[in-house]
Structures are given as C-alpha cells and as structure tokens.
Coordinates of C-alpha atoms and ligand atoms in Angstrom, one line a residue:
M1 CA 0.0 0.1 0.0
R2 CA 0.9 3.6 -0.3
V3 CA 0.4 5.1 3.1
L4 CA 0.3 8.8 4.0
V5 CA 1.6 9.5 7.5
T6 CA 0.7 12.8 9.0
G7 CA 3.0 13.9 11.8
G8 CA 5.5 11.4 10.3
T9 CA 8.6 13.2 11.4
G10 CA 7.7 13.1 15.1
Y11 CA 8.6 10.5 17.7
I12 CA 6.1 7.8 17.0
G13 CA 5.5 8.9 13.5
S14 CA 9.1 8.4 12.4
H15 CA 9.3 4.9 14.0
T16 CA 6.1 3.9 12.3
V17 CA 7.4 5.2 8.9
L18 CA 10.4 3.0 9.4
C19 CA 8.3 -0.2 10.3
L20 CA 6.0 0.6 7.3
L21 CA 8.9 0.7 5.0
E22 CA 10.4 -2.6 6.3
A23 CA 7.0 -4.2 5.9
G24 CA 7.2 -3.3 2.1
H25 CA 4.7 -0.3 2.1
Q26 CA 5.5 3.0 0.3
V27 CA 5.3 6.0 2.6
V28 CA 4.5 9.7 2.1
V29 CA 4.9 12.0 5.0
L30 CA 3.0 15.2 5.7
D31 CA 4.1 17.4 8.6
N32 CA 4.1 21.1 9.6
L33 CA 7.4 20.5 11.6
V34 CA 6.0 22.6 14.6
N35 CA 7.5 20.3 17.0
S36 CA 9.8 17.9 15.0
S37 CA 12.7 17.8 12.6
Q38 CA 13.0 16.4 9.0
E39 CA 16.4 15.0 10.1
S40 CA 14.4 12.0 11.5
L41 CA 13.4 11.2 8.0
V42 CA 16.9 11.5 6.7
R43 CA 17.9 8.9 9.3
V44 CA 14.9 6.6 8.5
R45 CA 16.0 6.7 4.8
E46 CA 19.6 5.8 6.0
L47 CA 18.4 2.9 8.2
T48 CA 16.0 1.3 5.7
G49 CA 17.8 2.3 2.4
K50 CA 14.3 3.2 1.1
P51 CA 12.9 6.5 -0.2
V52 CA 10.2 8.5 1.7
S53 CA 8.7 11.6 0.1
F54 CA 8.0 14.6 2.4
H55 CA 5.5 17.4 2.2
H56 CA 5.9 20.4 4.4
V57 CA 2.1 21.0 4.9
D58 CA -0.1 22.0 7.7
L59 CA -3.5 20.2 8.1
L60 CA -5.2 23.5 8.7
D61 CA -4.4 24.4 5.0
E62 CA -7.0 22.1 3.4
P63 CA -6.1 23.0 -0.2
A64 CA -2.4 22.1 0.4
V65 CA -3.6 18.8 2.1
D66 CA -5.8 18.1 -1.0
G67 CA -2.7 18.9 -3.2
V68 CA -0.7 16.1 -1.5
F69 CA -3.3 13.6 -2.4
G70 CA -3.6 15.0 -5.9
A71 CA 0.1 14.6 -6.4
Y72 CA -0.1 10.8 -6.2
E73 CA -3.5 10.4 -8.0
A74 CA -2.0 9.6 -11.5
D75 CA 0.4 7.0 -9.9
G76 CA -2.2 4.9 -8.1
G77 CA -3.1 7.3 -5.3
I78 CA -2.9 7.1 -1.6
D79 CA -4.5 3.9 -0.1
A80 CA -4.5 4.7 3.6
V81 CA -3.7 7.3 6.1
I82 CA -2.0 7.0 9.6
H83 CA -2.8 10.2 11.4
F84 CA -0.4 11.3 14.2
A85 CA -0.3 15.1 13.5
G86 CA -1.5 17.0 16.5
L87 CA -0.4 19.0 19.6
K88 CA 0.2 16.7 22.6
A89 CA 1.2 18.7 25.8
V90 CA -1.3 18.4 28.5
G91 CA -0.2 21.4 30.5
E92 CA -0.1 23.6 27.4
S93 CA -3.5 22.5 26.4
V94 CA -5.0 23.8 29.7
H95 CA -3.7 27.3 28.9
Q96 CA -4.2 27.3 25.2
P97 CA -7.5 25.3 24.7
L98 CA -8.5 27.1 21.5
R99 CA -5.2 26.4 19.8
Y100 CA -5.5 22.8 20.8
Y101 CA -9.1 22.3 19.6
H102 CA -8.5 24.2 16.4
N103 CA -5.2 22.5 15.5
N104 CA -6.2 18.9 16.4
V105 CA -9.9 18.8 15.8
T106 CA -10.1 21.2 12.8
G107 CA -7.0 19.7 11.3
T108 CA -8.5 16.2 11.5
I109 CA -11.8 17.4 9.9
N110 CA -9.9 19.0 7.1
L111 CA -8.0 15.7 6.6
L112 CA -11.3 13.7 6.6
R113 CA -13.0 16.0 4.1
V114 CA -10.1 15.7 1.7
M115 CA -10.0 11.8 2.2
D116 CA -13.7 11.6 1.6
A117 CA -13.6 13.7 -1.6
R118 CA -10.6 11.6 -2.9
G119 CA -12.3 8.3 -2.1
V120 CA -9.5 7.3 0.5
R121 CA -11.4 5.9 3.4
T122 CA -8.8 3.8 5.4
L123 CA -7.6 5.6 8.4
V124 CA -5.6 4.7 11.6
F125 CA -5.9 7.4 14.2
S126 CA -3.5 8.1 17.1
S127 CA -5.6 8.3 20.1
S128 CA -4.5 7.9 23.8
A129 CA -5.3 6.0 27.0
T130 CA -6.0 9.5 28.3
V131 CA -9.5 9.3 26.8
Y132 CA -10.4 6.8 29.7
G133 CA -10.1 9.8 32.1
D134 CA -10.4 9.2 35.9
R135 CA -13.8 7.3 35.9
N136 CA -12.6 3.8 35.0
P137 CA -11.1 1.0 37.0
T138 CA -7.8 -0.4 35.7
P139 CA -7.1 -2.4 33.5
Y140 CA -8.8 -0.3 30.8
I141 CA -10.8 -2.2 28.2
E142 CA -12.1 -0.7 25.0
K143 CA -15.8 -0.8 25.8
M144 CA -15.6 1.4 28.7
D145 CA -17.2 4.8 28.6
I146 CA -14.6 7.4 27.9
G147 CA -14.3 11.0 29.3
A148 CA -10.9 12.7 29.3
N149 CA -10.2 15.4 31.9
N150 CA -8.1 17.9 30.1
P151 CA -8.3 19.8 26.8
Y152 CA -5.6 17.7 25.1
G153 CA -7.3 14.5 26.0
R154 CA -10.7 16.0 25.0
T155 CA -9.4 16.6 21.5
K156 CA -8.6 12.9 21.3
E157 CA -12.0 12.1 22.6
Q158 CA -13.8 14.5 20.2
I159 CA -11.9 13.1 17.3
E160 CA -12.7 9.6 18.3
D161 CA -16.5 10.6 18.3
I162 CA -16.2 12.3 14.9
L163 CA -14.6 9.2 13.4
S164 CA -17.3 7.0 15.0
D165 CA -19.9 9.2 13.4
V166 CA -18.2 9.3 10.0
G167 CA -18.0 5.4 10.1
A168 CA -21.6 5.1 11.2
A169 CA -22.9 7.4 8.4
D170 CA -21.0 5.7 5.6
S171 CA -20.1 2.0 5.7
R172 CA -17.2 2.5 3.2
W173 CA -14.9 3.8 5.9
H174 CA -12.2 1.5 7.5
I175 CA -11.2 3.2 10.8
A176 CA -8.8 2.1 13.6
L177 CA -8.7 4.2 16.9
L178 CA -5.5 3.2 18.7
R179 CA -5.3 4.1 22.3
Y180 CA -1.6 4.2 23.4
F181 CA -0.4 3.8 26.9
N182 CA 3.0 5.3 27.7
P183 CA 5.4 5.1 24.7
V184 CA 9.1 5.1 25.5
G185 CA 12.3 3.8 24.0
A186 CA 13.8 4.3 20.6
H187 CA 15.0 2.4 17.5
P188 CA 17.8 -0.1 18.6
S189 CA 20.2 1.7 16.3
G190 CA 20.2 4.8 18.4
R191 CA 19.7 6.9 15.3
I192 CA 16.1 7.9 15.9
G193 CA 14.2 8.7 19.1
E194 CA 12.2 11.1 21.0
D195 CA 13.4 14.8 20.8
P196 CA 11.2 16.9 23.2
M197 CA 11.5 20.7 22.9
G198 CA 12.3 22.4 26.2
I199 CA 11.9 20.7 29.6
P200 CA 10.4 17.3 29.1
N201 CA 7.1 16.7 30.7
N202 CA 7.2 12.9 30.5
L203 CA 9.1 10.6 32.8
V204 CA 11.7 8.8 30.6
P205 CA 12.7 11.7 28.5
F206 CA 13.3 13.5 31.8
I207 CA 15.4 10.7 33.3
A208 CA 17.4 10.5 30.0
Q209 CA 18.3 14.1 30.3
V210 CA 19.3 13.7 33.9
A211 CA 21.5 10.8 32.8
V212 CA 23.2 12.9 30.1
G213 CA 23.8 15.8 32.4
R214 CA 21.2 18.3 31.0
R215 CA 19.0 18.2 34.1
E216 CA 20.2 18.1 37.8
K217 CA 17.9 15.4 39.2
L218 CA 14.6 13.7 38.6
M219 CA 11.6 14.9 40.6
V220 CA 9.5 11.9 41.6
F221 CA 5.9 13.3 41.5
G222 CA 4.3 11.6 44.6
G223 CA 5.7 8.8 46.8
D224 CA 2.6 8.4 48.9
Y225 CA 0.3 6.6 46.4
D226 CA -1.4 3.3 47.4
T227 CA 0.9 1.3 45.3
P228 CA 3.7 -1.3 46.3
D229 CA 6.5 1.4 46.4
G230 CA 4.3 4.5 46.8
T231 CA 4.9 5.8 43.3
A232 CA 2.4 5.8 40.4
L233 CA 2.0 2.9 38.1
R234 CA 1.9 3.2 34.2
D235 CA 1.9 0.9 31.2
Y236 CA 5.2 1.6 29.4
I237 CA 5.3 0.4 25.8
H238 CA 8.5 0.3 23.6
V239 CA 8.0 2.7 20.5
M240 CA 9.0 -0.2 18.2
D241 CA 6.2 -2.4 19.6
L242 CA 3.9 0.6 19.3
S243 CA 4.9 1.1 15.6
E244 CA 4.5 -2.5 14.7
G245 CA 0.9 -2.2 16.2
H246 CA 0.2 0.5 13.6
V247 CA 1.4 -1.6 10.7
A248 CA -0.7 -4.5 12.0
A249 CA -3.7 -2.1 12.4
V250 CA -3.5 -0.5 9.0
D251 CA -3.1 -4.0 7.3
H252 CA -6.1 -5.2 9.3
V253 CA -8.5 -2.3 8.7
A254 CA -7.5 -2.1 4.9
K255 CA -9.5 -5.4 4.6
R256 CA -12.3 -4.7 7.0
E257 CA -15.0 -1.9 7.0
G258 CA -16.1 -0.3 10.3
V259 CA -14.7 1.5 13.2
F260 CA -12.5 -0.4 15.6
R261 CA -10.8 0.5 18.8
W262 CA -7.6 -1.1 20.2
N263 CA -5.5 -0.5 23.3
L264 CA -1.9 -0.7 22.5
G265 CA -0.1 -1.4 25.8
S266 CA 1.6 -4.3 27.6
G267 CA -0.9 -4.9 30.3
I268 CA 1.9 -4.5 32.9
G269 CA 2.0 -1.6 35.4
S270 CA 5.5 -0.3 36.3
S271 CA 6.2 2.2 39.1
V272 CA 8.2 5.5 38.7
F273 CA 11.0 3.8 40.8
D274 CA 10.9 0.6 38.5
V275 CA 11.5 2.8 35.5
L276 CA 14.2 4.8 37.3
H277 CA 16.0 1.7 38.4
A278 CA 15.7 0.1 34.8
F279 CA 17.3 3.3 33.5
E280 CA 20.0 3.2 36.0
R281 CA 20.8 -0.4 35.0
A282 CA 21.1 0.8 31.3
V283 CA 23.3 3.8 32.2
G284 CA 25.4 1.7 34.8
H285 CA 25.2 4.0 37.8
P286 CA 22.6 5.6 40.1
L287 CA 20.8 8.7 39.1
P288 CA 19.9 11.6 41.4
Y289 CA 16.2 12.1 42.4
E290 CA 14.1 13.6 45.0
V291 CA 10.5 12.6 45.9
A292 CA 8.2 15.6 45.5
A293 CA 4.5 16.4 45.7
R294 CA 2.0 14.6 43.5
R295 CA 1.5 16.4 40.0
A296 CA -2.0 17.8 39.6
G297 CA -4.2 15.6 37.3
D298 CA -2.1 12.4 37.7
L299 CA -3.8 9.1 38.5
P300 CA -2.3 6.6 41.0
A301 CA -2.2 3.6 38.6
F302 CA -3.5 2.4 35.2
W303 CA -2.6 0.0 32.6
A304 CA -4.1 -1.7 29.5
D305 CA -6.1 -4.8 28.9
P306 CA -4.3 -5.6 25.5
S307 CA -6.3 -8.7 24.7
S308 CA -8.4 -7.2 21.9
A309 CA -5.3 -6.2 19.9
L310 CA -4.0 -9.7 20.4
A311 CA -7.2 -11.5 19.4
D312 CA -8.0 -9.2 16.4
L313 CA -4.5 -8.1 15.1
G314 CA -2.3 -10.9 16.5
W315 CA -0.2 -8.1 18.0
S316 CA 1.3 -7.9 21.5
T317 CA 4.3 -6.2 23.1
T318 CA 7.6 -8.0 22.9
K319 CA 10.1 -5.7 24.6
T320 CA 10.8 -5.4 28.3
L321 CA 11.2 -2.2 30.5
D322 CA 15.0 -2.9 30.5
E323 CA 15.1 -2.9 26.6
M324 CA 13.0 0.3 26.6
C325 CA 15.6 2.0 28.9
E326 CA 18.6 0.6 27.1
D327 CA 17.3 1.8 23.7
H328 CA 16.2 5.2 24.9
W329 CA 19.5 5.6 26.6
R330 CA 21.6 4.7 23.4
W331 CA 19.6 7.3 21.4
Q332 CA 20.1 10.0 24.1
K333 CA 23.7 9.2 24.7
N334 CA 24.5 9.3 21.0
N335 CA 22.4 12.4 20.5
P336 CA 22.7 14.5 23.6
A337 CA 21.0 17.4 21.8
G338 CA 18.5 15.4 20.0
Y339 CA 18.4 16.1 16.2
A340 CA 19.9 19.6 16.7
P341 CA 23.4 19.8 15.0
A342 CA 26.3 19.4 17.6
E343 CA 27.5 22.9 18.7
Ligands
UD1_1 C1 1.2 11.8 30.0 C2 -0.1 12.6 29.9 C3 -0.9 11.8 28.9 C4 -0.3 11.6 27.6 C5 1.1 10.8 27.9 C6 1.8 10.6 26.6 C7 -0.3 14.0 31.8 C8 -1.0 14.2 33.1 N1 -0.7 12.9 31.1 O1 0.9 10.7 30.7 O2 -2.2 12.6 28.7 O3 -1.1 10.8 26.8 O4 1.9 11.5 28.8 O5 3.0 9.8 27.0 O6 0.6 14.8 31.5 N2 6.7 11.6 36.6 C9 7.7 12.0 37.6 N3 8.5 12.9 37.3 C10 8.6 13.6 36.1 C11 7.7 13.2 35.0 C12 6.7 12.2 35.4 O7 7.6 11.4 38.6 O8 9.5 14.5 35.8 C13 5.8 10.5 36.9 C14 4.3 11.0 36.7 O9 3.9 11.6 37.9 C15 3.6 9.6 36.3 C16 4.7 8.9 35.6 O10 5.9 9.5 36.0 O11 3.3 9.1 37.5 C17 4.5 9.0 34.1 O12 4.4 10.3 33.7 P1 4.4 10.8 32.2 O13 5.5 10.2 31.5 O14 4.2 12.2 32.2 O15 3.1 10.1 31.6 P2 1.5 10.1 32.1 O16 1.4 11.2 33.1 O17 1.1 8.8 32.4

C-alpha cells in the first residue's frame, strides 16, 4: 500500500514510517514541523535504504492537504492514512485550549474532508489512554465509557467521536482508533528517538536528560500513592512495539470496513521507581532524584487490557522495560541534543 503518514517526522510517526517501509509499504509524510525535525526522515532513509517523500504542509491548510493527495493520483493514489499530527502537551492544552481544539480537531476534519472527496477511506488514528479519564477502574478495556479530563485528552476524545460518526454514516470507511499507553524507548540503532522541545514533561525523556547531564535530578511526583512502592504505576510500551501495532492495524482495517478501537499497551503496570531503576541499569550508575509532591491531574495507577489487539490483530508487546531504557539511553547518549546539530 501507499500510506500517507501525518506527523511522520515526530517521535512515534518516524518509528512507524520505518516499520511501514520495512514491511514493504510506500510512505508519504505530511508534517508542519512545528515540534519535530526532518532530520528524523533523513535517518529513516539511511536505516532502511528506502525513499520517503516529504510534504511540508499544515492540516489547517485544506487546499494544500488536497494537493498532496492529488500529487499521487496519477500514480495509483494514496491507499490509507495513519494520522499522528497534533499538539500533545497536557499542561499547554490547559492554557491554550482554542489552539489545541483548532489544530487537532479542525486539522482532522480537514483531513477527513479531503480523504472523503478523494475516495481514500482507510484511516488509523493516534488516540490515547488519556481518553479513559479518571472514571474507570484499571485495567482499561475498549468498551468502557470514555471521558478525558483535560483539553488535550478531549481533543482525542472528540476526534474519536467524529470518526465514529463518520464510520456510522458511511460504511465504506475503515477506521482504527489506537489508544496508546506510555510510549518510550527508541529504535535499537540509536539513530532515531524522542526529541522533546524544552523541559520534558514525560518521565523517561526527563530521566534521560538527567543521565546525560542536561538536568540536575529527577523529581518523583508523589511517593505516597497506594501502590507497592508509593509511586504511580503506568503501562510503558516500547515505541518499536507501538509502531508495529500501527502496521498491524493498517493491514487489518484495509481489509475490514467499520470503526475499531484497540488499546496498545503491555498490560503491565510499572512504578516510577521501576523505570528509574531500569534506566540506572542501562546507564550503569545511580541517578539523582528527589521525591516531591504529586503532580496535579495524575492518576495513581492504570494499565491496558491488551487482549483485543492480540485477538484481532495478532499483536502484542515483545520488549521489556529494560530494553526500553537501554534503547532510549543509546539514543540519548549518541544524540545529547536530539536532532539539533552538535555545537
Ligand atoms: C502523560 C499525559 C498523557 C499523555 C502521555 C503521553 C499527563 C497528566 N498525562 O501521561 O495525557 O497521553 O503523557 O505519553 O501529562 N513523573 C515523575 N517525574 C517527572 C515526570 C513524570 O515522577 O518528571 C511521573 C508521573 O507523575 C507519572 C509517571 O511518571 O506517575 C509517568 O508520567 P508521564 O511520562 O508524564 O506520563 P503520564 O502522566 O502517564
């Protein structure tokens, strides 16, 4: 298939582009580069030895999006879309809700309008475990009622609703809603990985910057949760496993009409200390940390029930927390400033 990947230069996008190429698909990337670098695709081309075409386009520019689809029409067209493009910082979304709703929701509506007009009706959407909100017991299962509790999460929830309505109105659509748990790690080569702008919000990128000397110490947000070691539990998933999940999902829905929801997680809850200690093993020495107050909005513990993805897609995670930290560390150590050129 020829697959268009929106947000294909970003963290999960670039790893998925690599997996799609290795599975024999052709890939076209569309990205506005607001939070990512084209260098990731340079490296994906190096790693795979395969071409990837790139279009510097914003989903808010609907005619430009249509132009990308049009550019391939004479050569068989685009067969499917994997849609990652979107803003993703929870804290920022609380302060800039209109920017988040406009960018994520309107951008997706533009994409869907173009897809419909061009007759491309296979879509894999990058959703999040955050849609389960704070109302559900863990482990999360796909049939639970969703209800996110911050603007970022609500953009994901609203897009899920829009896609469900679109699929209900026209049975020609093939739609996968993938709810990711906590993606970490990097390609085992250490050539592509996560490159957060500014101070990382997420745990593993922060630990990695402590390990490389860019931050003084990790602040552990909450040591008094009702969990085995007092720190919060999450379901960490290696970005390569997650990317393989996208390849499995696009292959599956291409052959099956309807709207499907799958959790992509391991089913295992790991604590902040479990992650810190796994990272210390990868680095080979202890890392400085301090236990601080809980972070507002954090839940004590959640993880996936990943059994639907196994049953329907034949997909499950293969990599351990130690492998996630080893691979993340190799990327961070070899690229201390991410994709920025060395000073
Ligand atoms: C966060 C987002 C979630 C998003 C996901 C993407 C919030 C509240 N949630 O999930 O919507 O889909 O990232 O990966 O931002 N921690 C520390 N110190 C740190 C950073 C984190 O102790 O410096 C702890 C957190 O309190 C949490 C765990 O590490 O218990 C994981 O945090 P994080 O990596 O930010 O992921 P989530 O909060 O689960």
